[in-house]
XYZ file of C-alpha atoms in Angstrom:
671
model
C 3.304 -48.993 -6.833
C 2.783 -48.575 -3.094
C 5.734 -50.080 -1.212
C 5.518 -50.900 2.522
C 6.205 -48.013 4.886
C 9.285 -49.649 6.351
C 12.964 -50.284 5.702
C 13.319 -52.688 2.744
C 17.038 -53.482 2.813
C 16.950 -56.732 4.807
C 16.734 -58.925 1.691
C 19.680 -57.278 -0.098
C 23.065 -58.990 -0.492
C 25.283 -55.885 -0.329
C 27.034 -55.676 3.065
C 26.750 -51.890 2.854
C 22.996 -51.981 2.371
C 22.686 -54.576 5.125
C 24.519 -52.208 7.482
C 21.462 -49.944 7.114
C 18.685 -52.544 7.333
C 17.846 -51.620 10.952
C 17.799 -47.848 10.417
C 14.440 -46.245 11.222
C 14.655 -44.675 7.755
C 12.323 -46.341 5.236
C 15.202 -47.156 2.886
C 14.557 -48.688 -0.514
C 17.215 -50.207 -2.763
C 17.473 -48.604 -6.205
C 14.762 -50.421 -8.163
C 12.103 -49.633 -10.731
C 9.516 -50.044 -7.964
C 11.168 -47.403 -5.781
C 11.305 -44.948 -8.685
C 7.649 -45.639 -9.481
C 6.742 -44.995 -5.838
C 8.274 -41.510 -6.082
C 6.343 -40.756 -9.284
C 3.014 -41.941 -7.861
C 3.477 -40.139 -4.529
C 4.789 -36.957 -6.159
C 7.644 -36.948 -3.661
C 11.274 -36.063 -4.255
C 13.889 -38.782 -3.822
C 16.597 -38.594 -1.188
C 19.453 -40.650 -2.630
C 22.279 -41.713 -0.316
C 25.291 -43.426 -1.929
C 28.202 -44.950 -0.022
C 30.167 -48.144 0.498
C 30.949 -50.521 3.328
C 34.533 -49.412 4.041
C 33.731 -45.671 4.051
C 34.444 -43.984 7.415
C 32.302 -40.873 6.864
C 29.447 -43.015 5.565
C 29.436 -44.727 8.965
C 29.604 -41.382 10.745
C 26.583 -39.979 8.914
C 24.689 -43.225 9.496
C 25.288 -43.130 13.252
C 24.568 -39.418 13.565
C 21.543 -39.095 11.286
C 20.153 -42.315 9.836
C 19.968 -44.021 13.234
C 18.259 -40.983 14.812
C 14.465 -41.597 14.937
C 13.706 -37.864 14.820
C 15.724 -37.292 11.654
C 14.407 -40.528 10.129
C 10.822 -39.372 10.741
C 11.439 -36.225 8.687
C 13.086 -38.237 5.915
C 10.183 -40.682 5.802
C 7.546 -37.948 5.778
C 9.015 -35.836 2.985
C 11.006 -38.193 0.736
C 11.283 -41.564 -0.938
C 14.620 -42.643 0.534
C 16.916 -44.761 -1.646
C 20.209 -46.252 -0.471
C 22.850 -47.324 -3.044
C 26.117 -49.210 -2.659
C 28.398 -47.380 -5.093
C 30.452 -50.532 -5.645
C 27.379 -52.601 -6.502
C 25.820 -49.885 -8.693
C 28.707 -47.735 -9.962
C 26.657 -46.529 -12.921
C 24.178 -44.866 -10.531
C 27.029 -43.364 -8.524
C 28.732 -41.980 -11.640
C 25.588 -40.250 -12.868
C 24.890 -38.440 -9.626
C 28.520 -37.751 -8.765
C 28.825 -36.058 -12.155
C 25.673 -34.108 -11.302
C 27.188 -32.894 -8.047
C 30.368 -31.882 -9.851
C 28.311 -29.981 -12.438
C 26.810 -28.006 -9.551
C 30.333 -26.877 -8.657
C 30.487 -28.990 -5.507
C 33.360 -31.185 -4.286
C 32.544 -34.876 -4.701
C 33.026 -37.691 -2.230
C 31.173 -40.211 -0.105
C 28.666 -40.387 1.384
C 26.983 -38.803 -1.619
C 23.666 -37.150 -0.675
C 21.509 -36.108 -3.606
C 17.960 -34.812 -3.940
C 16.135 -35.876 -7.100
C 12.758 -34.994 -8.531
C 10.096 -37.652 -9.028
C 11.675 -38.585 -12.374
C 15.065 -39.224 -10.696
C 16.596 -36.026 -12.110
C 18.939 -34.312 -9.622
C 18.322 -30.751 -8.454
C 20.603 -30.364 -5.405
C 23.061 -32.303 -3.280
C 26.242 -32.629 -1.295
C 28.256 -35.228 0.563
C 28.438 -35.618 4.345
C 26.090 -33.451 6.386
C 26.333 -33.312 10.204
C 23.219 -33.644 12.381
C 23.588 -29.996 13.368
C 25.501 -27.084 11.896
C 29.277 -27.548 12.203
C 32.435 -27.806 10.080
C 30.977 -24.877 8.155
C 28.206 -27.151 6.894
C 24.472 -26.828 7.590
C 22.765 -29.434 9.746
C 21.043 -32.293 7.960
C 17.561 -31.682 9.492
C 17.680 -28.047 8.353
C 18.581 -29.212 4.840
C 15.662 -31.646 4.794
C 13.238 -28.916 5.799
C 14.665 -26.443 3.267
C 14.486 -28.947 0.382
C 10.909 -29.857 1.350
C 9.891 -26.197 1.416
C 11.463 -25.611 -1.997
C 9.698 -28.692 -3.361
C 6.368 -27.424 -2.098
C 6.746 -23.825 -3.237
C 9.174 -23.854 -6.177
C 8.626 -27.262 -7.753
C 8.415 -26.041 -11.338
C 11.714 -24.177 -10.974
C 13.362 -27.228 -9.417
C 12.058 -29.484 -12.186
C 13.300 -27.117 -14.877
C 16.722 -26.941 -13.214
C 16.804 -30.726 -12.801
C 15.983 -31.248 -16.473
C 18.772 -28.931 -17.600
C 21.254 -30.556 -15.212
C 20.352 -34.050 -16.385
C 20.769 -33.021 -20.016
C 24.197 -31.571 -19.203
C 25.282 -34.760 -17.398
C 24.022 -36.964 -20.216
C 25.984 -34.920 -22.761
C 29.071 -35.278 -20.587
C 28.774 -39.014 -19.823
C 27.373 -40.232 -23.143
C 29.147 -37.954 -25.598
C 29.641 -38.797 -29.252
C 32.841 -39.350 -31.160
C 35.334 -36.479 -31.113
C 37.922 -35.393 -33.635
C 40.955 -37.648 -34.251
C 44.093 -36.794 -32.291
C 47.546 -38.357 -32.133
C 47.827 -41.022 -29.386
C 51.572 -40.599 -28.871
C 51.430 -36.815 -28.871
C 48.539 -36.929 -26.397
C 50.456 -39.382 -24.189
C 53.497 -37.118 -24.301
C 51.452 -34.056 -23.405
C 49.540 -35.716 -20.560
C 52.571 -37.453 -19.057
C 54.479 -34.151 -19.121
C 51.613 -32.483 -17.246
C 51.456 -35.309 -14.716
C 55.220 -35.157 -14.208
C 54.973 -31.416 -13.537
C 52.583 -32.215 -10.641
C 54.870 -34.822 -9.055
C 56.198 -34.109 -5.573
C 59.925 -34.506 -6.256
C 60.726 -34.799 -2.528
C 57.899 -36.968 -1.191
C 56.632 -38.810 -4.277
C 53.116 -38.917 -5.680
C 51.264 -35.755 -6.595
C 52.006 -32.626 -4.586
C 49.759 -31.754 -1.666
C 47.349 -33.675 0.528
C 45.499 -35.935 0.666
C 47.770 -38.255 -1.329
C 46.272 -41.071 -3.395
C 48.297 -43.825 -5.117
C 46.661 -42.767 -8.433
C 47.515 -45.847 -10.463
C 46.106 -44.411 -13.745
C 48.629 -41.544 -13.529
C 51.499 -43.823 -12.502
C 51.014 -46.226 -15.391
C 50.707 -43.307 -17.837
C 54.108 -42.057 -16.686
C 55.515 -45.582 -16.982
C 54.267 -46.103 -20.536
C 55.534 -42.692 -21.653
C 58.913 -44.294 -21.155
C 61.241 -41.380 -20.436
C 63.851 -41.975 -17.751
C 62.534 -39.083 -15.629
C 58.954 -40.285 -15.784
C 59.850 -43.851 -14.866
C 62.020 -42.628 -12.007
C 59.043 -40.639 -10.731
C 56.987 -43.849 -10.627
C 59.751 -45.815 -8.915
C 60.402 -43.109 -6.342
C 56.697 -42.549 -5.679
C 56.169 -46.263 -5.049
C 59.209 -46.417 -2.760
C 57.947 -43.413 -0.778
C 54.397 -44.665 -0.283
C 55.603 -48.177 0.591
C 57.825 -46.738 3.333
C 55.023 -44.673 4.853
C 52.106 -45.473 7.106
C 49.755 -45.869 4.129
C 51.419 -49.262 3.620
C 50.631 -51.998 6.143
C 54.151 -53.135 7.039
C 52.874 -55.813 9.391
C 50.205 -57.436 7.225
C 50.880 -56.204 3.690
C 48.649 -54.183 1.407
C 48.029 -50.500 0.838
C 45.376 -48.284 2.418
C 43.182 -46.178 0.140
C 45.002 -42.885 0.654
C 47.152 -40.814 2.976
C 45.543 -37.842 4.698
C 48.873 -35.964 4.762
C 51.513 -35.223 2.114
C 54.146 -37.600 3.570
C 52.255 -40.888 3.077
C 52.239 -41.142 6.854
C 48.632 -41.056 8.129
C 46.428 -43.457 6.163
C 42.704 -43.521 5.741
C 42.703 -47.130 6.858
C 40.227 -48.748 4.479
C 41.940 -51.297 2.219
C 40.477 -51.826 -1.242
C 41.002 -54.785 -3.573
C 41.299 -52.521 -6.621
C 44.088 -50.389 -5.113
C 46.176 -53.413 -4.270
C 45.558 -55.172 -7.584
C 46.813 -52.080 -9.422
C 49.714 -51.643 -6.978
C 50.725 -55.248 -7.551
C 50.904 -54.816 -11.309
C 52.928 -51.601 -11.021
C 55.308 -53.286 -8.582
C 55.822 -56.121 -11.062
C 56.795 -53.673 -13.813
C 59.131 -51.728 -11.538
C 60.797 -54.817 -10.081
C 61.251 -56.287 -13.561
C 62.900 -53.034 -14.629
C 65.028 -52.238 -11.565
C 65.645 -55.609 -9.863
C 65.348 -53.710 -6.553
C 64.637 -56.505 -4.075
C 62.586 -54.283 -1.795
C 59.920 -54.174 -4.507
C 60.016 -57.965 -4.666
C 59.364 -58.111 -0.922
C 56.414 -55.739 -1.266
C 54.998 -57.915 -4.068
C 55.234 -60.971 -1.816
C 53.673 -59.156 1.145
C 50.807 -57.718 -0.910
C 49.978 -61.087 -2.456
C 50.112 -62.662 1.014
C 47.577 -60.102 2.249
C 45.253 -60.691 -0.706
C 45.349 -64.473 -0.283
C 45.139 -64.390 3.530
C 42.563 -61.678 4.191
C 40.593 -61.162 0.983
C 39.736 -64.643 -0.325
C 36.147 -65.776 0.072
C 34.843 -69.319 -0.026
C 35.341 -70.630 -3.551
C 38.530 -68.667 -4.207
C 37.374 -65.242 -5.404
C 38.246 -62.013 -3.614
C 36.292 -59.710 -1.309
C 35.935 -56.019 -2.081
C 37.396 -54.206 0.915
C 38.295 -54.041 4.583
C 36.633 -51.352 6.663
C 38.520 -48.278 7.846
C 36.996 -48.707 11.312
C 37.219 -51.383 13.965
C 34.441 -51.196 16.504
C 33.520 -47.739 15.282
C 37.032 -46.291 15.676
C 39.263 -45.733 12.657
C 42.425 -47.791 12.335
C 42.587 -49.376 15.785
C 43.479 -52.838 14.460
C 46.645 -51.486 12.819
C 48.061 -49.145 15.484
C 50.828 -49.840 17.997
C 52.438 -48.300 21.030
C 56.101 -48.825 21.756
C 55.162 -50.864 24.811
C 52.903 -53.169 22.803
C 55.685 -53.874 20.316
C 58.146 -54.507 23.140
C 55.700 -56.950 24.736
C 55.593 -58.965 21.514
C 59.228 -58.751 20.413
C 60.947 -58.735 23.798
C 64.684 -58.103 23.533
C 64.406 -57.856 19.715
C 62.437 -54.613 19.976
C 65.607 -52.501 19.967
C 66.699 -54.043 16.676
C 63.210 -53.490 15.239
C 63.232 -49.781 16.063
C 66.577 -49.326 14.313
C 64.540 -49.505 11.080
C 60.906 -48.829 11.982
C 59.464 -45.776 13.713
C 56.209 -44.825 15.405
C 54.664 -41.451 14.608
C 51.812 -39.508 16.165
C 51.622 -36.393 13.987
C 49.665 -33.270 14.804
C 45.877 -33.728 14.701
C 46.186 -37.534 14.905
C 44.332 -38.691 18.017
C 44.908 -42.454 17.899
C 47.862 -44.612 18.876
C 51.055 -44.142 16.844
C 51.393 -45.199 13.203
C 54.129 -47.633 12.167
C 56.382 -46.679 9.242
C 59.958 -46.881 7.926
C 60.262 -43.535 6.194
C 63.741 -43.147 7.677
C 64.892 -46.371 5.965
C 62.975 -46.703 2.692
C 65.736 -48.573 0.850
C 66.550 -52.299 0.698
C 68.801 -53.183 3.635
C 70.176 -56.504 2.403
C 68.756 -60.015 2.614
C 69.820 -60.873 6.205
C 68.367 -57.653 7.623
C 65.155 -57.763 5.595
C 64.621 -61.432 6.509
C 65.077 -60.618 10.202
C 62.680 -57.677 9.932
C 60.081 -59.880 8.252
C 60.347 -62.470 11.030
C 59.689 -59.758 13.635
C 56.799 -58.365 11.579
C 55.324 -61.866 11.420
C 55.360 -61.999 15.226
C 53.511 -58.676 15.312
C 51.039 -59.974 12.722
C 50.341 -63.038 14.835
C 49.658 -60.789 17.838
C 47.549 -58.401 15.739
C 45.327 -61.186 14.468
C 44.175 -61.748 18.044
C 42.749 -58.220 18.117
C 39.288 -57.246 16.918
C 39.386 -57.015 13.122
C 37.755 -54.544 10.743
C 34.627 -55.676 8.944
C 35.099 -57.111 5.479
C 32.844 -56.347 2.538
C 32.779 -59.864 1.121
C 30.772 -59.265 -2.032
C 32.652 -60.365 -5.137
C 32.862 -57.560 -7.687
C 33.622 -59.056 -11.077
C 35.655 -56.169 -12.504
C 37.792 -55.808 -9.372
C 38.341 -59.574 -9.331
C 39.452 -59.361 -12.950
C 42.056 -56.768 -11.963
C 43.278 -58.988 -9.111
C 43.381 -62.165 -11.217
C 45.421 -60.462 -13.930
C 47.854 -58.983 -11.413
C 48.271 -62.316 -9.594
C 48.939 -64.143 -12.857
C 51.546 -61.543 -13.823
C 53.228 -61.696 -10.407
C 53.238 -65.496 -10.610
C 55.049 -65.344 -13.957
C 57.586 -62.847 -12.713
C 58.486 -64.563 -9.436
C 57.872 -68.175 -10.525
C 55.086 -68.823 -8.011
C 52.769 -71.611 -9.219
C 50.760 -71.289 -5.976
C 49.847 -67.707 -6.905
C 48.926 -68.813 -10.405
C 46.689 -71.494 -8.934
C 44.966 -68.861 -6.772
C 44.346 -66.766 -9.899
C 42.894 -69.829 -11.661
C 40.533 -70.526 -8.754
C 39.229 -66.957 -8.699
C 38.734 -67.080 -12.477
C 36.754 -70.302 -12.127
C 34.577 -68.740 -9.405
C 33.628 -65.856 -11.693
C 32.881 -68.213 -14.584
C 30.595 -70.262 -12.338
C 28.728 -67.113 -11.254
C 27.449 -66.522 -14.806
C 23.807 -66.993 -15.759
C 22.722 -67.694 -19.325
C 26.291 -67.034 -20.414
C 26.321 -63.519 -18.939
C 28.403 -62.072 -16.136
C 26.985 -60.432 -13.027
C 28.556 -57.294 -11.638
C 28.377 -58.407 -8.018
C 27.986 -61.825 -6.412
C 27.333 -62.778 -2.783
C 25.591 -65.600 -0.937
C 24.773 -67.357 -4.187
C 23.017 -64.310 -5.659
C 24.276 -62.129 -8.473
C 23.467 -58.588 -9.537
C 22.653 -58.830 -13.259
C 23.329 -57.658 -15.871
C 27.003 -56.940 -15.403
C 28.741 -53.815 -16.618
C 31.007 -53.517 -19.638
C 33.901 -53.092 -17.184
C 33.189 -56.591 -15.839
C 33.596 -58.121 -19.283
C 36.659 -56.007 -20.008
C 38.485 -56.869 -16.791
C 37.705 -60.562 -17.112
C 38.855 -60.621 -20.767
C 42.134 -59.062 -19.590
C 42.335 -61.610 -16.756
C 41.839 -64.427 -19.273
C 44.569 -62.913 -21.453
C 46.963 -62.833 -18.475
C 46.194 -66.445 -17.625
C 46.661 -67.485 -21.266
C 50.073 -65.808 -21.334
C 50.964 -67.538 -18.054
C 49.751 -71.021 -18.985
C 49.457 -71.216 -22.823
C 46.046 -72.872 -22.245
C 43.720 -72.105 -25.142
C 40.591 -72.418 -22.974
C 41.288 -69.015 -21.428
C 41.382 -67.379 -24.846
C 38.190 -69.175 -25.889
C 36.389 -67.831 -22.824
C 37.712 -64.337 -23.537
C 36.254 -64.533 -27.063
C 32.847 -65.508 -25.680
C 32.920 -62.502 -23.346
C 33.953 -60.228 -26.217
C 30.930 -61.468 -28.168
C 28.693 -60.579 -25.214
C 30.340 -57.188 -24.977
C 29.489 -56.445 -28.597
C 25.979 -57.854 -28.294
C 24.886 -55.886 -25.228
C 27.109 -52.805 -24.920
C 28.217 -51.646 -28.397
C 26.830 -48.282 -29.494
C 25.040 -47.629 -32.798
C 28.204 -46.306 -34.451
C 30.092 -49.531 -33.738
C 33.043 -47.504 -32.401
C 32.231 -47.306 -28.703
C 30.651 -49.073 -25.767
C 28.265 -48.119 -22.997
C 28.887 -48.925 -19.348
C 25.451 -50.511 -19.017
C 23.783 -53.249 -21.040
C 21.034 -52.461 -23.527
C 18.524 -54.454 -21.457
C 19.451 -52.862 -18.101
C 16.320 -51.489 -16.465
C 15.823 -48.759 -13.810
C 18.447 -46.346 -15.219
C 17.792 -42.624 -15.682
C 20.266 -42.548 -18.582
C 22.782 -44.764 -20.363
C 26.400 -43.654 -19.982
C 29.724 -44.636 -21.502
C 32.153 -44.756 -18.600
C 34.898 -42.600 -20.132
C 36.200 -40.985 -16.931
C 38.827 -42.508 -14.617
C 38.172 -42.819 -10.929
C 40.572 -44.718 -8.655
C 40.750 -47.271 -11.471
C 41.038 -46.523 -15.186
C 37.738 -45.844 -16.934
C 35.521 -48.625 -18.240
C 36.185 -47.426 -21.796
C 39.943 -47.752 -21.316
C 39.483 -51.208 -19.771
C 37.454 -52.281 -22.811
C 40.106 -51.076 -25.255
C 42.892 -52.747 -23.273
C 40.938 -56.016 -23.164
C 40.105 -56.040 -26.862
C 43.706 -55.143 -27.691
C 44.976 -58.114 -25.669
C 42.468 -60.463 -27.294
C 43.342 -59.171 -30.753
C 47.087 -59.498 -30.222
C 46.820 -62.994 -28.737
C 44.349 -64.331 -31.304
C 44.720 -65.474 -34.877
C 44.694 -62.021 -36.378
C 46.892 -58.986 -36.231
C 45.583 -55.895 -34.480
C 42.077 -55.571 -35.833
C 40.586 -52.343 -37.068
C 37.747 -52.393 -34.516
C 40.200 -51.880 -31.639
C 41.834 -48.984 -33.467
C 38.458 -47.412 -34.271
C 37.250 -47.633 -30.669
C 40.529 -46.193 -29.368
C 40.462 -43.346 -31.887
C 36.863 -42.422 -31.048
C 37.473 -42.563 -27.296
C 40.642 -40.492 -27.523
C 38.771 -37.879 -29.540
C 36.168 -37.625 -26.774
C 38.834 -36.927 -24.129
C 39.575 -33.527 -25.686
C 36.422 -32.164 -24.070
C 37.082 -33.736 -20.664
C 38.415 -31.622 -17.816
C 39.892 -34.609 -15.956
C 39.994 -38.388 -15.871
C 41.470 -38.953 -19.342
C 44.627 -40.869 -18.330
C 43.106 -44.328 -18.846
C 42.001 -43.658 -22.412
C 45.215 -41.814 -23.305
C 47.229 -44.756 -21.945
C 45.402 -47.430 -23.935
C 45.210 -45.397 -27.135
C 49.008 -45.104 -27.038
C 49.250 -48.789 -26.088
C 47.387 -49.696 -29.276
C 50.051 -47.895 -31.337
C 52.998 -49.237 -29.302
C 51.922 -52.880 -28.959
C 54.427 -55.697 -29.467
C 53.955 -59.427 -29.984
C 56.391 -62.109 -28.855
C 55.992 -65.644 -30.193
C 58.081 -68.342 -28.546
C 58.322 -71.767 -30.171
C 59.009 -74.276 -27.397
C 58.573 -77.689 -29.091
C 59.294 -79.817 -25.997
C 58.645 -79.555 -22.268
C 61.770 -77.530 -21.618
C 60.998 -73.811 -21.552
C 63.923 -72.003 -23.130
C 62.521 -68.538 -23.876
C 59.541 -68.336 -21.516
C 61.616 -67.566 -18.368
C 63.270 -64.700 -20.264
C 59.903 -63.215 -21.205
C 58.556 -63.702 -17.693
C 61.343 -61.765 -15.998
C 61.230 -58.950 -18.580
C 57.662 -57.715 -18.252
C 56.451 -55.011 -20.602
C 52.838 -53.761 -20.445
C 52.876 -53.141 -24.202
C 54.005 -56.698 -25.089
C 51.798 -59.759 -25.569
C 53.408 -63.186 -25.258
C 52.390 -66.404 -27.017
C 53.955 -69.836 -26.473
C 53.672 -72.344 -29.335
C 54.107 -75.891 -28.072
C 52.049 -78.129 -30.337
C 53.763 -77.678 -33.700
C 50.914 -75.637 -35.179
C 51.752 -72.095 -36.266
C 49.128 -69.702 -34.920
C 48.569 -66.110 -33.918
C 50.912 -64.863 -36.639
C 51.087 -61.303 -37.964
C 50.089 -60.967 -41.626
C 52.680 -62.290 -44.039
C 54.769 -63.947 -41.322
C 55.697 -67.614 -41.469
C 57.610 -69.645 -38.897
C 58.870 -73.157 -38.415
C 56.759 -74.348 -35.491
C 58.944 -77.422 -34.987
C 62.183 -75.523 -34.371
C 62.883 -73.646 -31.139
C 63.059 -69.897 -31.761
C 61.574 -66.608 -30.558
C 60.003 -63.990 -32.803
C 59.497 -60.385 -31.684
C 57.255 -58.048 -33.669
C 57.194 -54.351 -32.808
C 54.306 -52.638 -34.540
C 54.377 -53.833 -38.156
C 58.059 -54.837 -38.051
C 59.155 -58.379 -37.115
C 62.788 -58.881 -36.126
C 64.828 -61.882 -37.302
C 64.211 -64.957 -35.105
C 66.244 -65.337 -31.924
C 67.969 -68.654 -31.385
C 69.403 -68.024 -27.917
C 67.845 -66.839 -24.696
C 70.659 -64.306 -24.268
C 69.838 -62.674 -27.605
C 66.154 -62.501 -26.718
C 66.848 -60.999 -23.296
C 69.004 -58.267 -24.815
C 66.303 -57.470 -27.402
C 63.528 -57.303 -24.798
C 65.640 -55.005 -22.630
C 66.304 -52.722 -25.608
C 62.634 -52.671 -26.588
C 61.617 -51.584 -23.076
C 64.553 -49.238 -22.474
C 63.641 -45.824 -21.014
C 63.954 -42.950 -23.457
C 65.990 -39.898 -22.574
C 63.257 -37.741 -24.159
C 60.424 -37.885 -26.671
């Protein structure tokens, strides 16, 4: 297949790919045609993977991909393929694992060189246009790879074949030996706790990431020390510059160890996971500062991330006008101009910092006052922050990647529904419903896309898309008691089994069986910034099982057992699977019979969130969703709590239920 000798990205929907449509590089999207072109021409593939909010992706684009001289070399020697890692995460995972197997540090932009069969033989991340930062210049690399391809092709092909086989064994491994979920959770959470920065929160060192998979593992492990580490880590990051005090929401990571200097890109997935953690911590501690951060984060999601139709965009760029963070930065004079004589009061709580090596305007934070300061003071601070927000919205804004990623939207919908339950916000619940409806309407032939923009979807979706939307449906069912959400979740679970289940029936692949243009089919066992696709699948099927007409079914247990066995051979990224495997063993079911419109027990359940508990409201007089051997009177108000295989006597009063839920979720002093 001979493709035109020009850039072919103009017809793509990905904002990241469209950022590169005017490059002089003859970019191709990742397609079967592009791979066939490489085979027919006998050329190696230069694969460049990034995403729209990535600062260093922009830097490499400006320095190299917009340079006609460098582009000419790329076009002469290579078939050049550009991939949006968010739109095609399965491609990114394969080649990021390849880079890691070479002993190199991963990151984006990812720059990989592949043979004509799309097998990787060498790569790296960002390369400057000339030698600096201890890295070779990109043109020199292009020439060196070309020379090796011309003179040592058989050696490169042999090396590429061995590397691909290694990556396939790593990413598509078979079932491992059974291990104990609780013992594995205890061991992993103890290791994570040993890495916690006891003074500054989060993991020791820099850069500092929120690392939601680690935080929720500590939370589920349930010891008082581990839960305190989560609470203190959240408090520390939410006082630092990584948190947007003016507009709400968390940046992707902090470049320093004090949560002070953010990398300013803001991702939907980070904030969806943050929101859920904040709900658990606020439910447990009743610390009103966490409630404020929930409200601010939801406000940011609904204000800045909603697209037409009600779903949510993927990210906000780190840069504004090519400079990182300028939208978010303030000088003391700028704040004084906005707040006038209130500025002195503002700076009694907030500070501006310009740490060493930071070249921009100062960064706003409240590290000196991380604690709740009382309702009058916090209300006054919020009113001043709102004035700053109004002024900030008149500035140039960062670009928004407005593609709708189905799995990330599932995370956000579930978190919004949970926050709506906790804080009694029907407007938030309505926003979650609208986003859910958007995703349902994006389906084609009953199947989900992975990405959707401008009326066009990227099909077929990934198993993570089905998993996250099943979990979102489960959250909405628990928030509304509307059976339609559970029915939709069952349909998606059927699709998951039809297109993604492996031959053993105890595991799932990341990609569908009819997905074309893939060099290999992988599972998705390893966590990234979000828990792994495998862990998302297990969590989704667990929720559906617990909320449906059966007790925990054996399929969920089998999938969890097989996945946990595979983690034994993993060097990193196991927290998601360890978490859900333990969740399967620790799951609880709460049935609340509410025979009239008055909700007697539901408010108690809503303010006592527990990630291991699944809540069902029975309102129509028909017993349903009962554990084996259990019978209830569906006409008489009562609450029934089952922990594992043991069901407690029915609760007649809300006070009794509240005490039982608190006991069931009480931190342990030790394992």
